[in-house]
């Protein structure tokens, strides 16, 4: 019981730190975090969860959370605080959380939601569109913010170069998959990461020009949103200037934390996508129903065929 109370006190302190973190106090707050008594894996995981979730919600402060995490990772006392009986470190726990969000599959998550909706009789059909709107908004926001966080973590030395290169490579693979329902989101995430890590990668043998040129050529896609086109143009300018104007990637505009907070013209984008998904689901169910009817009829016909003499 005493250990639980101590853990609760530590977690309350962590919440206070990450909720009030800003450009002015982050060094002091980081030192306060380093002094916390962390003596078990679960507590470390809970602390990392709090930091990670807050970093993804406060988009314009992502770089501050990344700086704090880098300090914690590079501090041997904190990073290996519980390493006396395990190989788990703060860096590994944080990397796994970023990895899980980065590799979350849109279609799989959508299918899970579909199954949940089918099994949940408490959700009326008229609310289906609203549930989908929230899902689409949350998935997109979390994916983009996570990529921004990953880029800033790498820039601050918290993650190795091989990991960021793998992220870029995997995003490019997804971008080439024409059947990917979230093609534009993959493009957006790729731009966000390149914007964060461009300065560092430009000083290596990595061919940034080739990546940027491919993105620029993709702007000929007439279905591409104006937001993504502006992001690609900004990348092109930054690359042409040698990334001299490179700065922490900030979210342009209002930081909306929920679908309901969006202005009507932005909500419309999600409503259109939701209607298409609902239409696809209805078609699939209709097709499955017709297929079942046909199969049942065949079985019935076979059962009525008299045996051969």
PDB file of C-alpha atoms in Angstrom:
ATOM      1  CA  UNK A   1       0.000   0.000   0.000  1.00  0.00           C
ATOM      2  CA  UNK A   2       2.848   2.362   0.863  1.00  0.00           C
ATOM      3  CA  UNK A   3       4.521   1.696  -2.503  1.00  0.00           C
ATOM      4  CA  UNK A   4       1.245   2.457  -4.301  1.00  0.00           C
ATOM      5  CA  UNK A   5       0.897   5.741  -2.437  1.00  0.00           C
ATOM      6  CA  UNK A   6       4.466   6.662  -3.330  1.00  0.00           C
ATOM      7  CA  UNK A   7       3.812   5.818  -6.983  1.00  0.00           C
ATOM      8  CA  UNK A   8       0.677   7.962  -6.982  1.00  0.00           C
ATOM      9  CA  UNK A   9       2.639  10.875  -5.578  1.00  0.00           C
ATOM     10  CA  UNK A  10       5.313  10.473  -8.245  1.00  0.00           C
ATOM     11  CA  UNK A  11       2.720  10.335 -11.035  1.00  0.00           C
ATOM     12  CA  UNK A  12       0.956  13.428  -9.711  1.00  0.00           C
ATOM     13  CA  UNK A  13       4.285  15.249  -9.748  1.00  0.00           C
ATOM     14  CA  UNK A  14       4.936  14.110 -13.318  1.00  0.00           C
ATOM     15  CA  UNK A  15       1.507  15.341 -14.431  1.00  0.00           C
ATOM     16  CA  UNK A  16       2.174  18.705 -12.851  1.00  0.00           C
ATOM     17  CA  UNK A  17       5.535  18.934 -14.629  1.00  0.00           C
ATOM     18  CA  UNK A  18       4.373  17.980 -18.119  1.00  0.00           C
ATOM     19  CA  UNK A  19       1.151  19.984 -17.946  1.00  0.00           C
ATOM     20  CA  UNK A  20       3.035  23.195 -17.164  1.00  0.00           C
ATOM     21  CA  UNK A  21       6.112  22.637 -19.327  1.00  0.00           C
ATOM     22  CA  UNK A  22       7.096  25.588 -21.532  1.00  0.00           C
ATOM     23  CA  UNK A  23      10.060  27.279 -23.228  1.00  0.00           C
ATOM     24  CA  UNK A  24      11.069  29.098 -20.050  1.00  0.00           C
ATOM     25  CA  UNK A  25      10.864  26.435 -17.340  1.00  0.00           C
ATOM     26  CA  UNK A  26      11.705  23.215 -19.189  1.00  0.00           C
ATOM     27  CA  UNK A  27      15.274  22.952 -17.827  1.00  0.00           C
ATOM     28  CA  UNK A  28      14.109  23.390 -14.240  1.00  0.00           C
ATOM     29  CA  UNK A  29      11.228  20.972 -14.777  1.00  0.00           C
ATOM     30  CA  UNK A  30      13.560  18.403 -16.329  1.00  0.00           C
ATOM     31  CA  UNK A  31      15.818  18.538 -13.287  1.00  0.00           C
ATOM     32  CA  UNK A  32      12.773  18.028 -11.112  1.00  0.00           C
ATOM     33  CA  UNK A  33      11.854  14.987 -13.195  1.00  0.00           C
ATOM     34  CA  UNK A  34      15.352  13.541 -12.848  1.00  0.00           C
ATOM     35  CA  UNK A  35      15.073  13.662  -9.073  1.00  0.00           C
ATOM     36  CA  UNK A  36      11.981  11.444  -8.954  1.00  0.00           C
ATOM     37  CA  UNK A  37      12.315   8.055  -7.219  1.00  0.00           C
ATOM     38  CA  UNK A  38      11.482   5.485  -9.926  1.00  0.00           C
ATOM     39  CA  UNK A  39      12.039   1.945  -8.722  1.00  0.00           C
ATOM     40  CA  UNK A  40       9.820  -0.318 -10.844  1.00  0.00           C
ATOM     41  CA  UNK A  41       8.962  -0.948 -14.481  1.00  0.00           C
ATOM     42  CA  UNK A  42       5.259  -0.133 -14.189  1.00  0.00           C
ATOM     43  CA  UNK A  43       5.961   3.273 -12.718  1.00  0.00           C
ATOM     44  CA  UNK A  44       8.427   4.031 -15.506  1.00  0.00           C
ATOM     45  CA  UNK A  45       5.841   2.981 -18.090  1.00  0.00           C
ATOM     46  CA  UNK A  46       3.159   5.163 -16.491  1.00  0.00           C
ATOM     47  CA  UNK A  47       5.502   8.155 -16.419  1.00  0.00           C
ATOM     48  CA  UNK A  48       6.418   7.661 -20.071  1.00  0.00           C
ATOM     49  CA  UNK A  49       2.734   7.413 -20.977  1.00  0.00           C
ATOM     50  CA  UNK A  50       2.000  10.758 -19.347  1.00  0.00           C
ATOM     51  CA  UNK A  51       4.904  12.484 -21.110  1.00  0.00           C
ATOM     52  CA  UNK A  52       4.126  10.882 -24.470  1.00  0.00           C
ATOM     53  CA  UNK A  53       0.402  11.664 -24.450  1.00  0.00           C
ATOM     54  CA  UNK A  54       0.974  15.259 -23.422  1.00  0.00           C
ATOM     55  CA  UNK A  55       3.663  15.758 -26.057  1.00  0.00           C
ATOM     56  CA  UNK A  56       1.246  14.635 -28.757  1.00  0.00           C
ATOM     57  CA  UNK A  57      -1.553  16.877 -27.511  1.00  0.00           C
ATOM     58  CA  UNK A  58       0.469  20.095 -27.242  1.00  0.00           C
ATOM     59  CA  UNK A  59       1.599  20.319 -30.850  1.00  0.00           C
ATOM     60  CA  UNK A  60       3.431  23.623 -30.599  1.00  0.00           C
ATOM     61  CA  UNK A  61       5.422  22.408 -27.597  1.00  0.00           C
ATOM     62  CA  UNK A  62       6.481  19.063 -29.039  1.00  0.00           C
ATOM     63  CA  UNK A  63      10.084  20.258 -29.362  1.00  0.00           C
ATOM     64  CA  UNK A  64      10.154  21.169 -25.666  1.00  0.00           C
ATOM     65  CA  UNK A  65       9.000  17.696 -24.639  1.00  0.00           C
ATOM     66  CA  UNK A  66      11.599  16.227 -26.995  1.00  0.00           C
ATOM     67  CA  UNK A  67      14.328  18.327 -25.367  1.00  0.00           C
ATOM     68  CA  UNK A  68      13.230  17.167 -21.942  1.00  0.00           C
ATOM     69  CA  UNK A  69      13.138  13.512 -23.041  1.00  0.00           C
ATOM     70  CA  UNK A  70      16.596  13.822 -24.589  1.00  0.00           C
ATOM     71  CA  UNK A  71      17.959  15.165 -21.295  1.00  0.00           C
ATOM     72  CA  UNK A  72      16.333  12.296 -19.414  1.00  0.00           C
ATOM     73  CA  UNK A  73      17.706   9.722 -21.858  1.00  0.00           C
ATOM     74  CA  UNK A  74      21.212  11.169 -21.794  1.00  0.00           C
ATOM     75  CA  UNK A  75      21.187  11.270 -18.007  1.00  0.00           C
ATOM     76  CA  UNK A  76      22.565   7.849 -17.074  1.00  0.00           C
ATOM     77  CA  UNK A  77      21.096   8.012 -13.591  1.00  0.00           C
ATOM     78  CA  UNK A  78      17.536   8.532 -14.835  1.00  0.00           C
ATOM     79  CA  UNK A  79      17.679   6.418 -17.988  1.00  0.00           C
ATOM     80  CA  UNK A  80      19.083   3.432 -16.090  1.00  0.00           C
ATOM     81  CA  UNK A  81      17.266   4.130 -12.866  1.00  0.00           C
ATOM     82  CA  UNK A  82      15.756   0.666 -12.653  1.00  0.00           C
ATOM     83  CA  UNK A  83      18.470  -1.131 -14.585  1.00  0.00           C
ATOM     84  CA  UNK A  84      19.692  -3.009 -11.538  1.00  0.00           C
ATOM     85  CA  UNK A  85      17.426  -5.947 -12.354  1.00  0.00           C
ATOM     86  CA  UNK A  86      16.238  -5.278 -15.913  1.00  0.00           C
ATOM     87  CA  UNK A  87      17.444  -3.974 -19.264  1.00  0.00           C
ATOM     88  CA  UNK A  88      14.424  -1.690 -19.599  1.00  0.00           C
ATOM     89  CA  UNK A  89      15.297   1.999 -19.881  1.00  0.00           C
ATOM     90  CA  UNK A  90      13.328   5.188 -20.397  1.00  0.00           C
ATOM     91  CA  UNK A  91      14.631   5.415 -23.967  1.00  0.00           C
ATOM     92  CA  UNK A  92      13.397   1.917 -24.843  1.00  0.00           C
ATOM     93  CA  UNK A  93       9.978   2.494 -23.310  1.00  0.00           C
ATOM     94  CA  UNK A  94       9.569   5.823 -25.120  1.00  0.00           C
ATOM     95  CA  UNK A  95      10.775   4.357 -28.408  1.00  0.00           C
ATOM     96  CA  UNK A  96       8.200   1.571 -28.173  1.00  0.00           C
ATOM     97  CA  UNK A  97       5.362   4.033 -27.648  1.00  0.00           C
ATOM     98  CA  UNK A  98       6.431   6.080 -30.673  1.00  0.00           C
ATOM     99  CA  UNK A  99       6.867   2.865 -32.660  1.00  0.00           C
ATOM    100  CA  UNK A 100       3.395   1.548 -31.779  1.00  0.00           C
ATOM    101  CA  UNK A 101       1.668   4.729 -32.943  1.00  0.00           C
ATOM    102  CA  UNK A 102       3.848   5.049 -36.043  1.00  0.00           C
ATOM    103  CA  UNK A 103       3.086   1.511 -37.203  1.00  0.00           C
ATOM    104  CA  UNK A 104      -0.582   1.497 -36.223  1.00  0.00           C
ATOM    105  CA  UNK A 105      -2.494   0.297 -39.268  1.00  0.00           C
ATOM    106  CA  UNK A 106      -5.350   2.547 -40.360  1.00  0.00           C
ATOM    107  CA  UNK A 107      -7.410  -0.209 -41.948  1.00  0.00           C
ATOM    108  CA  UNK A 108      -6.947  -2.550 -38.995  1.00  0.00           C
ATOM    109  CA  UNK A 109      -8.007   0.164 -36.559  1.00  0.00           C
ATOM    110  CA  UNK A 110     -11.009   0.957 -38.736  1.00  0.00           C
ATOM    111  CA  UNK A 111     -11.990  -2.719 -38.859  1.00  0.00           C
ATOM    112  CA  UNK A 112     -11.723  -2.937 -35.066  1.00  0.00           C
ATOM    113  CA  UNK A 113     -14.036   0.046 -34.787  1.00  0.00           C
ATOM    114  CA  UNK A 114     -16.454  -1.599 -37.219  1.00  0.00           C
ATOM    115  CA  UNK A 115     -16.528  -4.810 -35.164  1.00  0.00           C
ATOM    116  CA  UNK A 116     -17.011  -2.835 -31.964  1.00  0.00           C
ATOM    117  CA  UNK A 117     -19.908  -0.929 -33.480  1.00  0.00           C
ATOM    118  CA  UNK A 118     -21.519  -4.180 -34.635  1.00  0.00           C
ATOM    119  CA  UNK A 119     -21.280  -5.730 -31.188  1.00  0.00           C
ATOM    120  CA  UNK A 120     -22.366  -2.610 -29.335  1.00  0.00           C
ATOM    121  CA  UNK A 121     -26.148  -2.437 -29.489  1.00  0.00           C
ATOM    122  CA  UNK A 122     -26.098   0.709 -27.365  1.00  0.00           C
ATOM    123  CA  UNK A 123     -24.745   2.806 -30.258  1.00  0.00           C
ATOM    124  CA  UNK A 124     -27.611   3.922 -32.534  1.00  0.00           C
ATOM    125  CA  UNK A 125     -26.978   3.930 -36.278  1.00  0.00           C
ATOM    126  CA  UNK A 126     -27.545   7.663 -36.469  1.00  0.00           C
ATOM    127  CA  UNK A 127     -24.451   8.140 -34.281  1.00  0.00           C
ATOM    128  CA  UNK A 128     -22.240   6.104 -36.616  1.00  0.00           C
ATOM    129  CA  UNK A 129     -21.163   9.132 -38.618  1.00  0.00           C
ATOM    130  CA  UNK A 130     -20.171  10.998 -35.461  1.00  0.00           C
ATOM    131  CA  UNK A 131     -18.114   8.058 -34.182  1.00  0.00           C
ATOM    132  CA  UNK A 132     -16.310   7.820 -37.517  1.00  0.00           C
ATOM    133  CA  UNK A 133     -15.656  11.561 -37.625  1.00  0.00           C
ATOM    134  CA  UNK A 134     -13.978  11.394 -34.224  1.00  0.00           C
ATOM    135  CA  UNK A 135     -11.997   8.293 -35.193  1.00  0.00           C
ATOM    136  CA  UNK A 136     -10.673   9.852 -38.407  1.00  0.00           C
ATOM    137  CA  UNK A 137      -9.726  13.099 -36.690  1.00  0.00           C
ATOM    138  CA  UNK A 138      -8.023  11.390 -33.738  1.00  0.00           C
ATOM    139  CA  UNK A 139      -6.110   8.925 -35.926  1.00  0.00           C
ATOM    140  CA  UNK A 140      -4.797  11.643 -38.224  1.00  0.00           C
ATOM    141  CA  UNK A 141      -3.878  14.054 -35.444  1.00  0.00           C
ATOM    142  CA  UNK A 142      -2.111  11.389 -33.392  1.00  0.00           C
ATOM    143  CA  UNK A 143      -0.171  10.075 -36.404  1.00  0.00           C
ATOM    144  CA  UNK A 144       1.071  13.514 -37.459  1.00  0.00           C
ATOM    145  CA  UNK A 145       1.925  14.626 -33.926  1.00  0.00           C
ATOM    146  CA  UNK A 146       3.806  11.386 -33.308  1.00  0.00           C
ATOM    147  CA  UNK A 147       5.921  11.940 -36.427  1.00  0.00           C
ATOM    148  CA  UNK A 148       6.638  15.480 -35.294  1.00  0.00           C
ATOM    149  CA  UNK A 149       7.710  14.136 -31.898  1.00  0.00           C
ATOM    150  CA  UNK A 150       9.901  11.415 -33.447  1.00  0.00           C
ATOM    151  CA  UNK A 151      11.643  14.003 -35.616  1.00  0.00           C
ATOM    152  CA  UNK A 152      12.311  16.313 -32.686  1.00  0.00           C
ATOM    153  CA  UNK A 153      13.562  13.423 -30.541  1.00  0.00           C
ATOM    154  CA  UNK A 154      16.052  12.464 -33.241  1.00  0.00           C
ATOM    155  CA  UNK A 155      17.141  16.066 -33.655  1.00  0.00           C
ATOM    156  CA  UNK A 156      17.877  16.257 -29.938  1.00  0.00           C
ATOM    157  CA  UNK A 157      19.878  13.035 -29.938  1.00  0.00           C
ATOM    158  CA  UNK A 158      17.274  10.892 -28.188  1.00  0.00           C
ATOM    159  CA  UNK A 159      16.779   8.426 -31.063  1.00  0.00           C
ATOM    160  CA  UNK A 160      19.453   6.901 -33.351  1.00  0.00           C
ATOM    161  CA  UNK A 161      19.803   7.783 -37.032  1.00  0.00           C
ATOM    162  CA  UNK A 162      19.012   4.240 -38.186  1.00  0.00           C
ATOM    163  CA  UNK A 163      15.569   4.512 -36.597  1.00  0.00           C
ATOM    164  CA  UNK A 164      14.660   7.785 -38.298  1.00  0.00           C
ATOM    165  CA  UNK A 165      15.899   6.480 -41.661  1.00  0.00           C
ATOM    166  CA  UNK A 166      13.725   3.404 -41.226  1.00  0.00           C
ATOM    167  CA  UNK A 167      10.720   5.619 -40.495  1.00  0.00           C
ATOM    168  CA  UNK A 168      11.361   7.647 -43.647  1.00  0.00           C
ATOM    169  CA  UNK A 169      11.820   4.502 -45.724  1.00  0.00           C
ATOM    170  CA  UNK A 170       8.637   2.906 -44.417  1.00  0.00           C
ATOM    171  CA  UNK A 171       6.624   6.070 -45.056  1.00  0.00           C
ATOM    172  CA  UNK A 172       7.910   6.084 -48.630  1.00  0.00           C
ATOM    173  CA  UNK A 173       6.832   2.473 -49.066  1.00  0.00           C
ATOM    174  CA  UNK A 174       3.349   3.292 -47.817  1.00  0.00           C
ATOM    175  CA  UNK A 175       3.237   6.326 -50.108  1.00  0.00           C
ATOM    176  CA  UNK A 176       3.871   4.093 -53.118  1.00  0.00           C
ATOM    177  CA  UNK A 177       0.990   1.806 -52.196  1.00  0.00           C
ATOM    178  CA  UNK A 178      -1.779   3.243 -54.327  1.00  0.00           C
ATOM    179  CA  UNK A 179      -4.401   1.184 -52.523  1.00  0.00           C
ATOM    180  CA  UNK A 180      -3.551   2.768 -49.198  1.00  0.00           C
ATOM    181  CA  UNK A 181      -6.696   4.536 -47.994  1.00  0.00           C
ATOM    182  CA  UNK A 182      -4.551   6.970 -46.035  1.00  0.00           C
ATOM    183  CA  UNK A 183      -2.151   7.897 -48.822  1.00  0.00           C
ATOM    184  CA  UNK A 184      -2.219  11.627 -48.083  1.00  0.00           C
ATOM    185  CA  UNK A 185      -1.652  11.079 -44.369  1.00  0.00           C
ATOM    186  CA  UNK A 186       1.524   9.116 -45.145  1.00  0.00           C
ATOM    187  CA  UNK A 187       2.697  11.998 -47.332  1.00  0.00           C
ATOM    188  CA  UNK A 188       1.947  14.480 -44.578  1.00  0.00           C
ATOM    189  CA  UNK A 189       3.847  12.430 -41.991  1.00  0.00           C
ATOM    190  CA  UNK A 190       6.826  12.104 -44.328  1.00  0.00           C
ATOM    191  CA  UNK A 191       6.942  15.874 -44.814  1.00  0.00           C
ATOM    192  CA  UNK A 192       6.738  16.507 -41.070  1.00  0.00           C
ATOM    193  CA  UNK A 193       9.654  14.188 -40.319  1.00  0.00           C
ATOM    194  CA  UNK A 194      11.813  15.575 -43.144  1.00  0.00           C
ATOM    195  CA  UNK A 195      11.096  19.096 -41.971  1.00  0.00           C
ATOM    196  CA  UNK A 196      12.369  18.180 -38.501  1.00  0.00           C
ATOM    197  CA  UNK A 197      15.458  16.184 -39.455  1.00  0.00           C
ATOM    198  CA  UNK A 198      16.464  17.857 -42.723  1.00  0.00           C
ATOM    199  CA  UNK A 199      19.307  19.910 -41.268  1.00  0.00           C
ATOM    200  CA  UNK A 200      21.010  16.901 -39.682  1.00  0.00           C
ATOM    201  CA  UNK A 201      20.514  14.556 -42.642  1.00  0.00           C
ATOM    202  CA  UNK A 202      21.768  17.222 -45.061  1.00  0.00           C
ATOM    203  CA  UNK A 203      25.179  16.923 -43.389  1.00  0.00           C
ATOM    204  CA  UNK A 204      25.333  13.181 -44.025  1.00  0.00           C
ATOM    205  CA  UNK A 205      25.533  11.089 -47.186  1.00  0.00           C
ATOM    206  CA  UNK A 206      21.754  10.744 -47.202  1.00  0.00           C
ATOM    207  CA  UNK A 207      20.267  11.993 -50.492  1.00  0.00           C
ATOM    208  CA  UNK A 208      17.693  14.544 -49.362  1.00  0.00           C
ATOM    209  CA  UNK A 209      17.420  16.161 -52.793  1.00  0.00           C
ATOM    210  CA  UNK A 210      16.034  12.959 -54.265  1.00  0.00           C
ATOM    211  CA  UNK A 211      13.375  12.707 -51.548  1.00  0.00           C
ATOM    212  CA  UNK A 212      12.325  16.332 -51.893  1.00  0.00           C
ATOM    213  CA  UNK A 213      12.161  16.132 -55.690  1.00  0.00           C
ATOM    214  CA  UNK A 214       9.882  13.096 -55.485  1.00  0.00           C
ATOM    215  CA  UNK A 215       7.565  14.963 -53.150  1.00  0.00           C
ATOM    216  CA  UNK A 216       7.530  18.004 -55.425  1.00  0.00           C
ATOM    217  CA  UNK A 217       6.674  15.858 -58.447  1.00  0.00           C
ATOM    218  CA  UNK A 218       3.780  14.322 -56.513  1.00  0.00           C
ATOM    219  CA  UNK A 219       2.151  17.763 -56.319  1.00  0.00           C
ATOM    220  CA  UNK A 220       0.822  17.109 -59.815  1.00  0.00           C
ATOM    221  CA  UNK A 221      -1.732  14.878 -58.131  1.00  0.00           C
ATOM    222  CA  UNK A 222      -4.906  16.924 -58.577  1.00  0.00           C
ATOM    223  CA  UNK A 223      -6.546  15.317 -55.568  1.00  0.00           C
ATOM    224  CA  UNK A 224      -3.877  16.560 -53.158  1.00  0.00           C
ATOM    225  CA  UNK A 225      -5.045  18.993 -50.491  1.00  0.00           C
ATOM    226  CA  UNK A 226      -3.786  22.571 -50.437  1.00  0.00           C
ATOM    227  CA  UNK A 227      -2.406  21.994 -46.924  1.00  0.00           C
ATOM    228  CA  UNK A 228      -0.119  19.213 -48.103  1.00  0.00           C
ATOM    229  CA  UNK A 229       0.962  21.186 -51.162  1.00  0.00           C
ATOM    230  CA  UNK A 230       1.977  24.108 -48.945  1.00  0.00           C
ATOM    231  CA  UNK A 231       3.938  21.748 -46.712  1.00  0.00           C
ATOM    232  CA  UNK A 232       5.828  20.301 -49.684  1.00  0.00           C
ATOM    233  CA  UNK A 233       6.578  23.794 -51.012  1.00  0.00           C
ATOM    234  CA  UNK A 234       7.975  24.767 -47.624  1.00  0.00           C
ATOM    235  CA  UNK A 235      10.205  21.683 -47.648  1.00  0.00           C
ATOM    236  CA  UNK A 236      11.454  22.612 -51.107  1.00  0.00           C
ATOM    237  CA  UNK A 237      12.354  26.128 -49.947  1.00  0.00           C
ATOM    238  CA  UNK A 238      14.082  24.878 -46.797  1.00  0.00           C
ATOM    239  CA  UNK A 239      16.110  22.396 -48.829  1.00  0.00           C
ATOM    240  CA  UNK A 240      17.106  25.024 -51.407  1.00  0.00           C
ATOM    241  CA  UNK A 241      18.336  27.304 -48.604  1.00  0.00           C
ATOM    242  CA  UNK A 242      20.402  24.544 -47.046  1.00  0.00           C
ATOM    243  CA  UNK A 243      17.995  24.278 -44.113  1.00  0.00           C
ATOM    244  CA  UNK A 244      19.379  27.536 -42.710  1.00  0.00           C
ATOM    245  CA  UNK A 245      15.909  28.637 -41.597  1.00  0.00           C
ATOM    246  CA  UNK A 246      15.261  25.290 -39.967  1.00  0.00           C
ATOM    247  CA  UNK A 247      13.394  25.552 -36.675  1.00  0.00           C
ATOM    248  CA  UNK A 248      11.169  23.373 -34.485  1.00  0.00           C
ATOM    249  CA  UNK A 249       8.213  22.138 -36.501  1.00  0.00           C
ATOM    250  CA  UNK A 250       5.151  23.938 -35.274  1.00  0.00           C
ATOM    251  CA  UNK A 251       1.539  23.422 -36.113  1.00  0.00           C
ATOM    252  CA  UNK A 252       0.253  26.206 -38.327  1.00  0.00           C
ATOM    253  CA  UNK A 253      -3.082  27.533 -37.181  1.00  0.00           C
ATOM    254  CA  UNK A 254      -5.308  26.658 -34.271  1.00  0.00           C
ATOM    255  CA  UNK A 255      -4.480  23.518 -32.324  1.00  0.00           C
ATOM    256  CA  UNK A 256      -7.789  21.657 -32.344  1.00  0.00           C
ATOM    257  CA  UNK A 257      -7.884  18.805 -29.843  1.00  0.00           C
ATOM    258  CA  UNK A 258     -11.213  17.296 -30.892  1.00  0.00           C
ATOM    259  CA  UNK A 259     -13.364  16.988 -33.989  1.00  0.00           C
ATOM    260  CA  UNK A 260     -16.173  18.964 -32.365  1.00  0.00           C
ATOM    261  CA  UNK A 261     -13.857  21.984 -32.031  1.00  0.00           C
ATOM    262  CA  UNK A 262     -13.240  22.200 -35.777  1.00  0.00           C
ATOM    263  CA  UNK A 263     -14.938  24.937 -37.807  1.00  0.00           C
ATOM    264  CA  UNK A 264     -17.703  23.690 -40.149  1.00  0.00           C
ATOM    265  CA  UNK A 265     -15.608  23.806 -43.331  1.00  0.00           C
ATOM    266  CA  UNK A 266     -12.955  21.571 -41.726  1.00  0.00           C
ATOM    267  CA  UNK A 267     -15.538  19.187 -40.293  1.00  0.00           C
ATOM    268  CA  UNK A 268     -16.896  18.726 -43.801  1.00  0.00           C
ATOM    269  CA  UNK A 269     -13.683  16.956 -44.877  1.00  0.00           C
ATOM    270  CA  UNK A 270     -14.193  14.276 -42.236  1.00  0.00           C
ATOM    271  CA  UNK A 271     -17.928  13.996 -42.873  1.00  0.00           C
ATOM    272  CA  UNK A 272     -17.311  13.248 -46.548  1.00  0.00           C
ATOM    273  CA  UNK A 273     -14.825  10.508 -45.660  1.00  0.00           C
ATOM    274  CA  UNK A 274     -17.182   9.078 -43.038  1.00  0.00           C
ATOM    275  CA  UNK A 275     -20.037   8.871 -45.533  1.00  0.00           C
ATOM    276  CA  UNK A 276     -17.819   6.988 -47.965  1.00  0.00           C
ATOM    277  CA  UNK A 277     -16.807   4.511 -45.249  1.00  0.00           C
ATOM    278  CA  UNK A 278     -20.437   3.981 -44.236  1.00  0.00           C
ATOM    279  CA  UNK A 279     -21.332   3.442 -47.882  1.00  0.00           C
ATOM    280  CA  UNK A 280     -18.545   0.866 -48.259  1.00  0.00           C
ATOM    281  CA  UNK A 281     -19.656  -0.936 -45.106  1.00  0.00           C
ATOM    282  CA  UNK A 282     -23.252  -1.034 -46.327  1.00  0.00           C
ATOM    283  CA  UNK A 283     -22.156  -2.465 -49.674  1.00  0.00           C
ATOM    284  CA  UNK A 284     -20.013  -5.127 -47.982  1.00  0.00           C
ATOM    285  CA  UNK A 285     -22.874  -6.175 -45.713  1.00  0.00           C
ATOM    286  CA  UNK A 286     -25.268  -6.320 -48.656  1.00  0.00           C
ATOM    287  CA  UNK A 287     -22.804  -8.411 -50.649  1.00  0.00           C
ATOM    288  CA  UNK A 288     -22.245 -10.785 -47.726  1.00  0.00           C
ATOM    289  CA  UNK A 289     -25.990 -11.130 -47.247  1.00  0.00           C
ATOM    290  CA  UNK A 290     -26.557 -11.988 -50.922  1.00  0.00           C
ATOM    291  CA  UNK A 291     -23.697 -14.477 -50.812  1.00  0.00           C
ATOM    292  CA  UNK A 292     -25.185 -16.188 -47.755  1.00  0.00           C
ATOM    293  CA  UNK A 293     -28.581 -16.424 -49.442  1.00  0.00           C
ATOM    294  CA  UNK A 294     -27.038 -18.050 -52.524  1.00  0.00           C
ATOM    295  CA  UNK A 295     -24.984 -20.489 -50.453  1.00  0.00           C
ATOM    296  CA  UNK A 296     -27.989 -21.451 -48.339  1.00  0.00           C
ATOM    297  CA  UNK A 297     -30.029 -22.014 -51.495  1.00  0.00           C
ATOM    298  CA  UNK A 298     -27.339 -24.288 -52.943  1.00  0.00           C
ATOM    299  CA  UNK A 299     -27.249 -26.313 -49.740  1.00  0.00           C
ATOM    300  CA  UNK A 300     -31.020 -26.608 -49.743  1.00  0.00           C
ATOM    301  CA  UNK A 301     -31.072 -27.739 -53.388  1.00  0.00           C
ATOM    302  CA  UNK A 302     -28.385 -30.353 -52.771  1.00  0.00           C
ATOM    303  CA  UNK A 303     -30.251 -31.736 -49.783  1.00  0.00           C
ATOM    304  CA  UNK A 304     -33.387 -32.232 -51.905  1.00  0.00           C
ATOM    305  CA  UNK A 305     -31.662 -34.121 -54.729  1.00  0.00           C
ATOM    306  CA  UNK A 306     -32.739 -37.779 -54.631  1.00  0.00           C
ATOM    307  CA  UNK A 307     -29.925 -40.296 -54.295  1.00  0.00           C
ATOM    308  CA  UNK A 308     -28.666 -42.004 -57.443  1.00  0.00           C
ATOM    309  CA  UNK A 309     -29.806 -45.598 -57.972  1.00  0.00           C
TER     310      UNK A 309
END
